[in-house]
């Protein structure tokens, strides 16, 4: 008997995890030995099964524009919609804040949680509508500028104001790394699927399934619970506020569909390719 006929495609073992003790299921009695041998292999083959934190901002039926987003892996952790941000079917829409930043800006404030101390991968799907601020934080998790992890648009690729480069920053006390160059840039008005990975000092940035940059100057985030976690805005730690004042507030003008963290895991290029190919299918 071929057990895969009961379960979906290449990731049917994902369902097996929730079945429980296969020995108690008469229909699977003759193939439980086979399943036990391949379950780990299929677990490894399905990178989305290894997500440790996941926030999906896309509004489903019955959800409101300002409803919190619950971490799918840790239901006690929430992303809270702030300012003029709102949830739509495409994700969290964040307004421009070039003028009147504090009045117009929007972002998500995430309940702090502990992470770091080893390899890490971050996956995010988003779309910039404009690039009104350099250093606009796609996400920014920090205690201070000495202990932080963030992804931002920084400067502009090839001197173009419509193509800022993707920049990843990690601080470990007095150590700081900033990864990014003109080969990997955000798009304007189009969805970008961005994955960042780090293991030891090797850091990589993928855009839309393609490896854009590898650096030997990476840093793994320290293991700790940071006090300020935001998606769509920079934390100004000196005032413990988000995006304080004027045109330098560094909020994103655009949309974030989802944010996923793989704490302790370095995703491979094969993983990233699978995730990009199916980035909406498995939500």
PDB file of C-alpha atoms in Angstrom:
ATOM      1  CA  UNK A   1       0.000   0.000   0.000  1.00  0.00           C
ATOM      2  CA  UNK A   2       1.301   3.426  -0.902  1.00  0.00           C
ATOM      3  CA  UNK A   3       0.557   5.745   2.073  1.00  0.00           C
ATOM      4  CA  UNK A   4       1.219   8.887   0.044  1.00  0.00           C
ATOM      5  CA  UNK A   5      -2.143   8.550  -1.688  1.00  0.00           C
ATOM      6  CA  UNK A   6      -3.830   9.651   1.529  1.00  0.00           C
ATOM      7  CA  UNK A   7      -1.753  12.779   2.020  1.00  0.00           C
ATOM      8  CA  UNK A   8      -0.767  15.890   0.016  1.00  0.00           C
ATOM      9  CA  UNK A   9       2.064  15.716  -2.511  1.00  0.00           C
ATOM     10  CA  UNK A  10       5.676  16.123  -1.389  1.00  0.00           C
ATOM     11  CA  UNK A  11       4.818  17.053   2.205  1.00  0.00           C
ATOM     12  CA  UNK A  12       2.356  14.341   3.165  1.00  0.00           C
ATOM     13  CA  UNK A  13       4.458  13.532   6.241  1.00  0.00           C
ATOM     14  CA  UNK A  14       3.496  16.931   7.678  1.00  0.00           C
ATOM     15  CA  UNK A  15       0.072  15.461   8.277  1.00  0.00           C
ATOM     16  CA  UNK A  16       1.562  12.284   9.736  1.00  0.00           C
ATOM     17  CA  UNK A  17       2.927  14.276  12.665  1.00  0.00           C
ATOM     18  CA  UNK A  18      -0.592  14.994  13.847  1.00  0.00           C
ATOM     19  CA  UNK A  19      -1.990  11.507  13.422  1.00  0.00           C
ATOM     20  CA  UNK A  20      -0.272  10.213  16.573  1.00  0.00           C
ATOM     21  CA  UNK A  21       0.569   6.592  17.092  1.00  0.00           C
ATOM     22  CA  UNK A  22       0.216   4.996  13.678  1.00  0.00           C
ATOM     23  CA  UNK A  23       0.104   1.524  15.236  1.00  0.00           C
ATOM     24  CA  UNK A  24      -3.415   2.290  16.446  1.00  0.00           C
ATOM     25  CA  UNK A  25      -4.676   3.099  12.971  1.00  0.00           C
ATOM     26  CA  UNK A  26      -5.745  -0.097  11.217  1.00  0.00           C
ATOM     27  CA  UNK A  27      -5.561   1.438   7.749  1.00  0.00           C
ATOM     28  CA  UNK A  28      -1.897   2.319   8.232  1.00  0.00           C
ATOM     29  CA  UNK A  29      -0.889  -0.812  10.116  1.00  0.00           C
ATOM     30  CA  UNK A  30       1.086  -2.364   7.294  1.00  0.00           C
ATOM     31  CA  UNK A  31       2.924   0.796   6.326  1.00  0.00           C
ATOM     32  CA  UNK A  32       3.811   2.306   9.720  1.00  0.00           C
ATOM     33  CA  UNK A  33       7.371   0.984   9.479  1.00  0.00           C
ATOM     34  CA  UNK A  34       7.788   2.659   6.109  1.00  0.00           C
ATOM     35  CA  UNK A  35       6.357   5.920   7.421  1.00  0.00           C
ATOM     36  CA  UNK A  36       8.732   5.991  10.392  1.00  0.00           C
ATOM     37  CA  UNK A  37      11.710   5.749   8.060  1.00  0.00           C
ATOM     38  CA  UNK A  38      10.696   8.597   5.796  1.00  0.00           C
ATOM     39  CA  UNK A  39       9.022  11.008   8.247  1.00  0.00           C
ATOM     40  CA  UNK A  40      12.272  12.762   9.176  1.00  0.00           C
ATOM     41  CA  UNK A  41      13.310  12.989   5.538  1.00  0.00           C
ATOM     42  CA  UNK A  42      10.039  14.645   4.589  1.00  0.00           C
ATOM     43  CA  UNK A  43      10.223  16.936   7.624  1.00  0.00           C
ATOM     44  CA  UNK A  44      13.584  18.176   6.371  1.00  0.00           C
ATOM     45  CA  UNK A  45      12.190  18.484   2.842  1.00  0.00           C
ATOM     46  CA  UNK A  46       9.431  20.853   3.981  1.00  0.00           C
ATOM     47  CA  UNK A  47      11.137  24.004   5.329  1.00  0.00           C
ATOM     48  CA  UNK A  48       7.894  25.700   6.392  1.00  0.00           C
ATOM     49  CA  UNK A  49       7.429  22.940   8.982  1.00  0.00           C
ATOM     50  CA  UNK A  50      10.473  24.302  10.832  1.00  0.00           C
ATOM     51  CA  UNK A  51       9.153  27.837  11.373  1.00  0.00           C
ATOM     52  CA  UNK A  52       9.555  28.940  15.012  1.00  0.00           C
ATOM     53  CA  UNK A  53       7.560  32.220  14.828  1.00  0.00           C
ATOM     54  CA  UNK A  54       5.028  33.205  12.174  1.00  0.00           C
ATOM     55  CA  UNK A  55       2.851  36.296  11.755  1.00  0.00           C
ATOM     56  CA  UNK A  56       0.473  36.354   8.783  1.00  0.00           C
ATOM     57  CA  UNK A  57      -0.980  39.856   8.390  1.00  0.00           C
ATOM     58  CA  UNK A  58      -3.387  38.988   5.581  1.00  0.00           C
ATOM     59  CA  UNK A  59      -6.953  39.505   6.761  1.00  0.00           C
ATOM     60  CA  UNK A  60      -9.248  36.483   6.573  1.00  0.00           C
ATOM     61  CA  UNK A  61     -13.037  36.370   6.663  1.00  0.00           C
ATOM     62  CA  UNK A  62     -14.307  37.456  10.056  1.00  0.00           C
ATOM     63  CA  UNK A  63     -11.164  39.403  10.973  1.00  0.00           C
ATOM     64  CA  UNK A  64     -11.054  43.177  11.407  1.00  0.00           C
ATOM     65  CA  UNK A  65      -8.676  45.772   9.986  1.00  0.00           C
ATOM     66  CA  UNK A  66      -7.118  46.370  13.410  1.00  0.00           C
ATOM     67  CA  UNK A  67      -7.247  42.844  14.839  1.00  0.00           C
ATOM     68  CA  UNK A  68      -4.075  41.508  16.434  1.00  0.00           C
ATOM     69  CA  UNK A  69      -2.111  38.891  14.508  1.00  0.00           C
ATOM     70  CA  UNK A  70      -1.430  35.787  16.595  1.00  0.00           C
ATOM     71  CA  UNK A  71       1.896  33.970  16.274  1.00  0.00           C
ATOM     72  CA  UNK A  72       0.897  30.663  14.640  1.00  0.00           C
ATOM     73  CA  UNK A  73       3.598  28.801  16.576  1.00  0.00           C
ATOM     74  CA  UNK A  74       3.166  30.553  19.941  1.00  0.00           C
ATOM     75  CA  UNK A  75      -0.453  31.739  20.375  1.00  0.00           C
ATOM     76  CA  UNK A  76       0.446  33.770  23.468  1.00  0.00           C
ATOM     77  CA  UNK A  77       2.529  36.144  21.318  1.00  0.00           C
ATOM     78  CA  UNK A  78       0.776  38.791  19.229  1.00  0.00           C
ATOM     79  CA  UNK A  79       1.587  41.468  16.673  1.00  0.00           C
ATOM     80  CA  UNK A  80      -0.556  44.517  17.476  1.00  0.00           C
ATOM     81  CA  UNK A  81      -1.542  46.914  14.695  1.00  0.00           C
ATOM     82  CA  UNK A  82      -0.568  50.509  15.571  1.00  0.00           C
ATOM     83  CA  UNK A  83      -1.153  53.968  14.140  1.00  0.00           C
ATOM     84  CA  UNK A  84      -2.869  54.122  10.767  1.00  0.00           C
ATOM     85  CA  UNK A  85      -1.765  50.678   9.660  1.00  0.00           C
ATOM     86  CA  UNK A  86      -4.584  48.311   8.758  1.00  0.00           C
ATOM     87  CA  UNK A  87      -4.958  44.710   7.690  1.00  0.00           C
ATOM     88  CA  UNK A  88      -6.227  43.899   4.193  1.00  0.00           C
ATOM     89  CA  UNK A  89      -6.461  40.690   2.187  1.00  0.00           C
ATOM     90  CA  UNK A  90      -2.923  41.376   0.952  1.00  0.00           C
ATOM     91  CA  UNK A  91      -1.395  42.098   4.355  1.00  0.00           C
ATOM     92  CA  UNK A  92      -0.674  45.006   6.684  1.00  0.00           C
ATOM     93  CA  UNK A  93      -0.920  48.287   4.773  1.00  0.00           C
ATOM     94  CA  UNK A  94       1.295  51.049   6.146  1.00  0.00           C
ATOM     95  CA  UNK A  95       0.794  54.661   5.146  1.00  0.00           C
ATOM     96  CA  UNK A  96       3.341  57.189   3.991  1.00  0.00           C
ATOM     97  CA  UNK A  97       4.767  59.331   6.767  1.00  0.00           C
ATOM     98  CA  UNK A  98       6.968  61.733   4.837  1.00  0.00           C
ATOM     99  CA  UNK A  99       4.984  64.631   6.285  1.00  0.00           C
ATOM    100  CA  UNK A 100       3.327  64.432   9.677  1.00  0.00           C
ATOM    101  CA  UNK A 101       5.000  61.148  10.501  1.00  0.00           C
ATOM    102  CA  UNK A 102       3.569  60.521  13.943  1.00  0.00           C
ATOM    103  CA  UNK A 103       0.046  61.280  12.734  1.00  0.00           C
ATOM    104  CA  UNK A 104       0.132  59.215   9.538  1.00  0.00           C
ATOM    105  CA  UNK A 105       2.487  56.298  10.126  1.00  0.00           C
ATOM    106  CA  UNK A 106       1.525  52.724  10.866  1.00  0.00           C
ATOM    107  CA  UNK A 107       3.346  49.587  11.965  1.00  0.00           C
ATOM    108  CA  UNK A 108       2.976  46.423  14.066  1.00  0.00           C
ATOM    109  CA  UNK A 109       4.278  46.134  17.613  1.00  0.00           C
ATOM    110  CA  UNK A 110       5.183  42.524  18.430  1.00  0.00           C
ATOM    111  CA  UNK A 111       5.167  41.105  21.949  1.00  0.00           C
ATOM    112  CA  UNK A 112       8.836  40.504  22.867  1.00  0.00           C
ATOM    113  CA  UNK A 113      10.142  36.942  22.800  1.00  0.00           C
ATOM    114  CA  UNK A 114      13.545  35.319  23.209  1.00  0.00           C
ATOM    115  CA  UNK A 115      15.585  34.264  20.195  1.00  0.00           C
ATOM    116  CA  UNK A 116      19.167  34.106  18.918  1.00  0.00           C
ATOM    117  CA  UNK A 117      22.386  32.474  20.032  1.00  0.00           C
ATOM    118  CA  UNK A 118      22.900  30.415  16.884  1.00  0.00           C
ATOM    119  CA  UNK A 119      21.998  30.145  13.210  1.00  0.00           C
ATOM    120  CA  UNK A 120      18.904  31.995  12.071  1.00  0.00           C
ATOM    121  CA  UNK A 121      16.746  32.583   9.022  1.00  0.00           C
ATOM    122  CA  UNK A 122      14.091  35.239   8.401  1.00  0.00           C
ATOM    123  CA  UNK A 123      11.480  35.082   5.631  1.00  0.00           C
ATOM    124  CA  UNK A 124       9.278  38.040   4.747  1.00  0.00           C
ATOM    125  CA  UNK A 125       6.967  38.888   1.875  1.00  0.00           C
ATOM    126  CA  UNK A 126       6.387  42.600   1.350  1.00  0.00           C
ATOM    127  CA  UNK A 127       5.915  45.411  -1.129  1.00  0.00           C
ATOM    128  CA  UNK A 128       7.273  48.959  -0.982  1.00  0.00           C
ATOM    129  CA  UNK A 129       4.946  51.572  -2.497  1.00  0.00           C
ATOM    130  CA  UNK A 130       7.532  54.331  -2.243  1.00  0.00           C
ATOM    131  CA  UNK A 131      10.997  54.938  -0.818  1.00  0.00           C
ATOM    132  CA  UNK A 132      10.489  58.180   1.057  1.00  0.00           C
ATOM    133  CA  UNK A 133      12.961  57.340   3.827  1.00  0.00           C
ATOM    134  CA  UNK A 134      16.369  55.739   3.772  1.00  0.00           C
ATOM    135  CA  UNK A 135      16.804  53.197   6.541  1.00  0.00           C
ATOM    136  CA  UNK A 136      13.063  52.389   6.659  1.00  0.00           C
ATOM    137  CA  UNK A 137      12.844  49.279   8.831  1.00  0.00           C
ATOM    138  CA  UNK A 138      10.975  46.307   7.434  1.00  0.00           C
ATOM    139  CA  UNK A 139      11.418  44.929  10.936  1.00  0.00           C
ATOM    140  CA  UNK A 140      13.468  46.074  13.910  1.00  0.00           C
ATOM    141  CA  UNK A 141      13.970  43.956  17.060  1.00  0.00           C
ATOM    142  CA  UNK A 142      16.226  45.554  19.666  1.00  0.00           C
ATOM    143  CA  UNK A 143      17.008  46.610  23.212  1.00  0.00           C
ATOM    144  CA  UNK A 144      19.260  49.381  22.027  1.00  0.00           C
ATOM    145  CA  UNK A 145      21.582  50.085  19.148  1.00  0.00           C
ATOM    146  CA  UNK A 146      24.043  47.699  20.832  1.00  0.00           C
ATOM    147  CA  UNK A 147      21.760  44.633  20.747  1.00  0.00           C
ATOM    148  CA  UNK A 148      19.612  44.607  17.626  1.00  0.00           C
ATOM    149  CA  UNK A 149      18.536  42.773  14.508  1.00  0.00           C
ATOM    150  CA  UNK A 150      16.852  44.562  11.596  1.00  0.00           C
ATOM    151  CA  UNK A 151      16.150  44.562   7.860  1.00  0.00           C
ATOM    152  CA  UNK A 152      15.905  47.880   6.050  1.00  0.00           C
ATOM    153  CA  UNK A 153      16.200  49.740   2.798  1.00  0.00           C
ATOM    154  CA  UNK A 154      19.535  51.532   2.787  1.00  0.00           C
ATOM    155  CA  UNK A 155      20.902  54.092   0.343  1.00  0.00           C
ATOM    156  CA  UNK A 156      20.004  53.415  -3.278  1.00  0.00           C
ATOM    157  CA  UNK A 157      21.182  50.815  -5.760  1.00  0.00           C
ATOM    158  CA  UNK A 158      23.028  52.233  -8.739  1.00  0.00           C
ATOM    159  CA  UNK A 159      22.200  55.769  -7.594  1.00  0.00           C
ATOM    160  CA  UNK A 160      18.480  55.261  -8.249  1.00  0.00           C
ATOM    161  CA  UNK A 161      15.969  56.618  -5.745  1.00  0.00           C
ATOM    162  CA  UNK A 162      13.575  53.881  -6.881  1.00  0.00           C
ATOM    163  CA  UNK A 163      15.888  50.971  -6.041  1.00  0.00           C
ATOM    164  CA  UNK A 164      17.260  51.002  -2.476  1.00  0.00           C
ATOM    165  CA  UNK A 165      19.429  48.077  -1.555  1.00  0.00           C
ATOM    166  CA  UNK A 166      18.318  45.384   0.864  1.00  0.00           C
ATOM    167  CA  UNK A 167      20.363  45.778   4.026  1.00  0.00           C
ATOM    168  CA  UNK A 168      20.565  43.414   7.000  1.00  0.00           C
ATOM    169  CA  UNK A 169      22.028  44.581  10.310  1.00  0.00           C
ATOM    170  CA  UNK A 170      22.950  42.712  13.499  1.00  0.00           C
ATOM    171  CA  UNK A 171      24.591  44.189  16.593  1.00  0.00           C
ATOM    172  CA  UNK A 172      26.269  42.222  19.377  1.00  0.00           C
ATOM    173  CA  UNK A 173      27.287  44.753  21.985  1.00  0.00           C
ATOM    174  CA  UNK A 174      30.213  46.636  20.450  1.00  0.00           C
ATOM    175  CA  UNK A 175      30.242  44.375  17.369  1.00  0.00           C
ATOM    176  CA  UNK A 176      28.091  45.298  14.402  1.00  0.00           C
ATOM    177  CA  UNK A 177      27.627  43.890  10.917  1.00  0.00           C
ATOM    178  CA  UNK A 178      25.724  45.390   8.038  1.00  0.00           C
ATOM    179  CA  UNK A 179      25.187  43.202   4.985  1.00  0.00           C
ATOM    180  CA  UNK A 180      24.051  44.648   1.665  1.00  0.00           C
ATOM    181  CA  UNK A 181      25.303  45.844  -1.704  1.00  0.00           C
ATOM    182  CA  UNK A 182      24.009  47.164  -5.007  1.00  0.00           C
ATOM    183  CA  UNK A 183      23.421  43.666  -6.380  1.00  0.00           C
ATOM    184  CA  UNK A 184      20.287  43.041  -4.295  1.00  0.00           C
ATOM    185  CA  UNK A 185      17.654  45.774  -4.204  1.00  0.00           C
ATOM    186  CA  UNK A 186      14.037  46.189  -3.164  1.00  0.00           C
ATOM    187  CA  UNK A 187      11.439  46.559  -5.905  1.00  0.00           C
ATOM    188  CA  UNK A 188       8.939  49.414  -6.084  1.00  0.00           C
ATOM    189  CA  UNK A 189       5.270  48.531  -6.386  1.00  0.00           C
ATOM    190  CA  UNK A 190       5.967  44.781  -6.649  1.00  0.00           C
ATOM    191  CA  UNK A 191       5.971  41.934  -4.144  1.00  0.00           C
ATOM    192  CA  UNK A 192       9.405  40.916  -2.881  1.00  0.00           C
ATOM    193  CA  UNK A 193      10.041  37.581  -1.186  1.00  0.00           C
ATOM    194  CA  UNK A 194      13.105  38.150   1.005  1.00  0.00           C
ATOM    195  CA  UNK A 195      15.014  35.515   2.981  1.00  0.00           C
ATOM    196  CA  UNK A 196      18.025  36.218   5.152  1.00  0.00           C
ATOM    197  CA  UNK A 197      20.164  33.454   6.671  1.00  0.00           C
ATOM    198  CA  UNK A 198      23.164  33.490   8.974  1.00  0.00           C
ATOM    199  CA  UNK A 199      25.330  30.724  10.409  1.00  0.00           C
ATOM    200  CA  UNK A 200      28.542  31.669  12.137  1.00  0.00           C
ATOM    201  CA  UNK A 201      29.999  34.476  10.052  1.00  0.00           C
ATOM    202  CA  UNK A 202      28.337  33.446   6.796  1.00  0.00           C
ATOM    203  CA  UNK A 203      25.307  35.577   5.933  1.00  0.00           C
ATOM    204  CA  UNK A 204      23.154  35.346   2.805  1.00  0.00           C
ATOM    205  CA  UNK A 205      20.334  37.382   1.294  1.00  0.00           C
ATOM    206  CA  UNK A 206      17.869  35.841  -1.166  1.00  0.00           C
ATOM    207  CA  UNK A 207      15.354  37.784  -3.236  1.00  0.00           C
ATOM    208  CA  UNK A 208      12.496  36.016  -5.004  1.00  0.00           C
ATOM    209  CA  UNK A 209      14.150  32.631  -4.609  1.00  0.00           C
ATOM    210  CA  UNK A 210      17.554  33.704  -5.952  1.00  0.00           C
ATOM    211  CA  UNK A 211      20.725  34.096  -3.879  1.00  0.00           C
ATOM    212  CA  UNK A 212      21.727  37.730  -4.269  1.00  0.00           C
ATOM    213  CA  UNK A 213      24.522  38.156  -1.760  1.00  0.00           C
ATOM    214  CA  UNK A 214      26.870  36.066   0.402  1.00  0.00           C
ATOM    215  CA  UNK A 215      29.052  37.693   3.045  1.00  0.00           C
ATOM    216  CA  UNK A 216      31.740  36.316   5.354  1.00  0.00           C
ATOM    217  CA  UNK A 217      31.199  39.235   7.753  1.00  0.00           C
ATOM    218  CA  UNK A 218      27.914  38.121   9.304  1.00  0.00           C
ATOM    219  CA  UNK A 219      26.973  37.898  12.977  1.00  0.00           C
ATOM    220  CA  UNK A 220      24.497  35.635  14.728  1.00  0.00           C
ATOM    221  CA  UNK A 221      22.095  37.549  17.011  1.00  0.00           C
ATOM    222  CA  UNK A 222      22.717  37.154  20.733  1.00  0.00           C
ATOM    223  CA  UNK A 223      20.324  34.973  22.703  1.00  0.00           C
ATOM    224  CA  UNK A 224      17.988  37.285  24.609  1.00  0.00           C
ATOM    225  CA  UNK A 225      14.511  38.753  24.839  1.00  0.00           C
ATOM    226  CA  UNK A 226      14.670  42.221  23.296  1.00  0.00           C
ATOM    227  CA  UNK A 227      12.309  44.851  24.682  1.00  0.00           C
ATOM    228  CA  UNK A 228      11.177  46.405  21.401  1.00  0.00           C
ATOM    229  CA  UNK A 229       9.951  44.400  18.405  1.00  0.00           C
ATOM    230  CA  UNK A 230       8.435  46.264  15.455  1.00  0.00           C
ATOM    231  CA  UNK A 231       7.472  45.387  11.889  1.00  0.00           C
ATOM    232  CA  UNK A 232       7.317  48.362   9.537  1.00  0.00           C
ATOM    233  CA  UNK A 233       9.092  50.929  11.720  1.00  0.00           C
ATOM    234  CA  UNK A 234      12.393  51.677  13.410  1.00  0.00           C
ATOM    235  CA  UNK A 235      12.711  51.662  17.188  1.00  0.00           C
ATOM    236  CA  UNK A 236      14.307  54.824  18.577  1.00  0.00           C
ATOM    237  CA  UNK A 237      15.647  53.366  21.794  1.00  0.00           C
ATOM    238  CA  UNK A 238      16.746  56.653  23.348  1.00  0.00           C
ATOM    239  CA  UNK A 239      13.129  57.745  23.642  1.00  0.00           C
ATOM    240  CA  UNK A 240      11.672  54.222  23.695  1.00  0.00           C
ATOM    241  CA  UNK A 241       9.387  55.314  20.879  1.00  0.00           C
ATOM    242  CA  UNK A 242       8.777  54.145  17.346  1.00  0.00           C
ATOM    243  CA  UNK A 243       9.849  56.369  14.485  1.00  0.00           C
ATOM    244  CA  UNK A 244      10.050  59.653  16.315  1.00  0.00           C
ATOM    245  CA  UNK A 245       9.222  62.744  14.319  1.00  0.00           C
ATOM    246  CA  UNK A 246       9.592  64.285  10.897  1.00  0.00           C
ATOM    247  CA  UNK A 247      10.833  62.777   7.663  1.00  0.00           C
ATOM    248  CA  UNK A 248      13.523  60.730   9.437  1.00  0.00           C
ATOM    249  CA  UNK A 249      11.002  58.489  11.197  1.00  0.00           C
ATOM    250  CA  UNK A 250      11.994  55.531   9.020  1.00  0.00           C
ATOM    251  CA  UNK A 251       8.610  53.866   8.639  1.00  0.00           C
ATOM    252  CA  UNK A 252       7.801  51.649   5.659  1.00  0.00           C
ATOM    253  CA  UNK A 253       5.318  52.925   3.091  1.00  0.00           C
ATOM    254  CA  UNK A 254       3.907  49.706   1.730  1.00  0.00           C
ATOM    255  CA  UNK A 255       2.594  46.306   2.668  1.00  0.00           C
ATOM    256  CA  UNK A 256       3.822  43.308   4.665  1.00  0.00           C
ATOM    257  CA  UNK A 257       2.070  39.998   3.940  1.00  0.00           C
ATOM    258  CA  UNK A 258       3.852  37.816   6.461  1.00  0.00           C
ATOM    259  CA  UNK A 259       6.933  37.484   8.670  1.00  0.00           C
ATOM    260  CA  UNK A 260       8.507  34.152   9.577  1.00  0.00           C
ATOM    261  CA  UNK A 261      11.469  33.406  11.827  1.00  0.00           C
ATOM    262  CA  UNK A 262      13.462  30.170  11.841  1.00  0.00           C
ATOM    263  CA  UNK A 263      15.376  30.418  15.122  1.00  0.00           C
ATOM    264  CA  UNK A 264      18.353  28.043  15.225  1.00  0.00           C
ATOM    265  CA  UNK A 265      18.001  27.130  11.539  1.00  0.00           C
ATOM    266  CA  UNK A 266      19.994  28.107   8.464  1.00  0.00           C
ATOM    267  CA  UNK A 267      17.756  27.547   5.454  1.00  0.00           C
ATOM    268  CA  UNK A 268      19.444  26.186   2.339  1.00  0.00           C
ATOM    269  CA  UNK A 269      19.102  27.509  -1.189  1.00  0.00           C
ATOM    270  CA  UNK A 270      16.860  24.512  -1.925  1.00  0.00           C
ATOM    271  CA  UNK A 271      14.653  25.449   1.040  1.00  0.00           C
ATOM    272  CA  UNK A 272      14.385  29.032  -0.170  1.00  0.00           C
ATOM    273  CA  UNK A 273      13.494  27.951  -3.689  1.00  0.00           C
ATOM    274  CA  UNK A 274      10.669  25.756  -2.353  1.00  0.00           C
ATOM    275  CA  UNK A 275       9.392  28.524  -0.105  1.00  0.00           C
ATOM    276  CA  UNK A 276       9.385  31.089  -2.895  1.00  0.00           C
ATOM    277  CA  UNK A 277       7.616  28.690  -5.250  1.00  0.00           C
ATOM    278  CA  UNK A 278       4.909  27.943  -2.660  1.00  0.00           C
ATOM    279  CA  UNK A 279       4.969  31.077  -0.517  1.00  0.00           C
ATOM    280  CA  UNK A 280       1.171  31.500  -0.617  1.00  0.00           C
ATOM    281  CA  UNK A 281       0.107  27.893  -0.989  1.00  0.00           C
ATOM    282  CA  UNK A 282       0.934  26.696   2.517  1.00  0.00           C
ATOM    283  CA  UNK A 283      -0.630  29.500   4.543  1.00  0.00           C
TER     284      UNK A 283
END
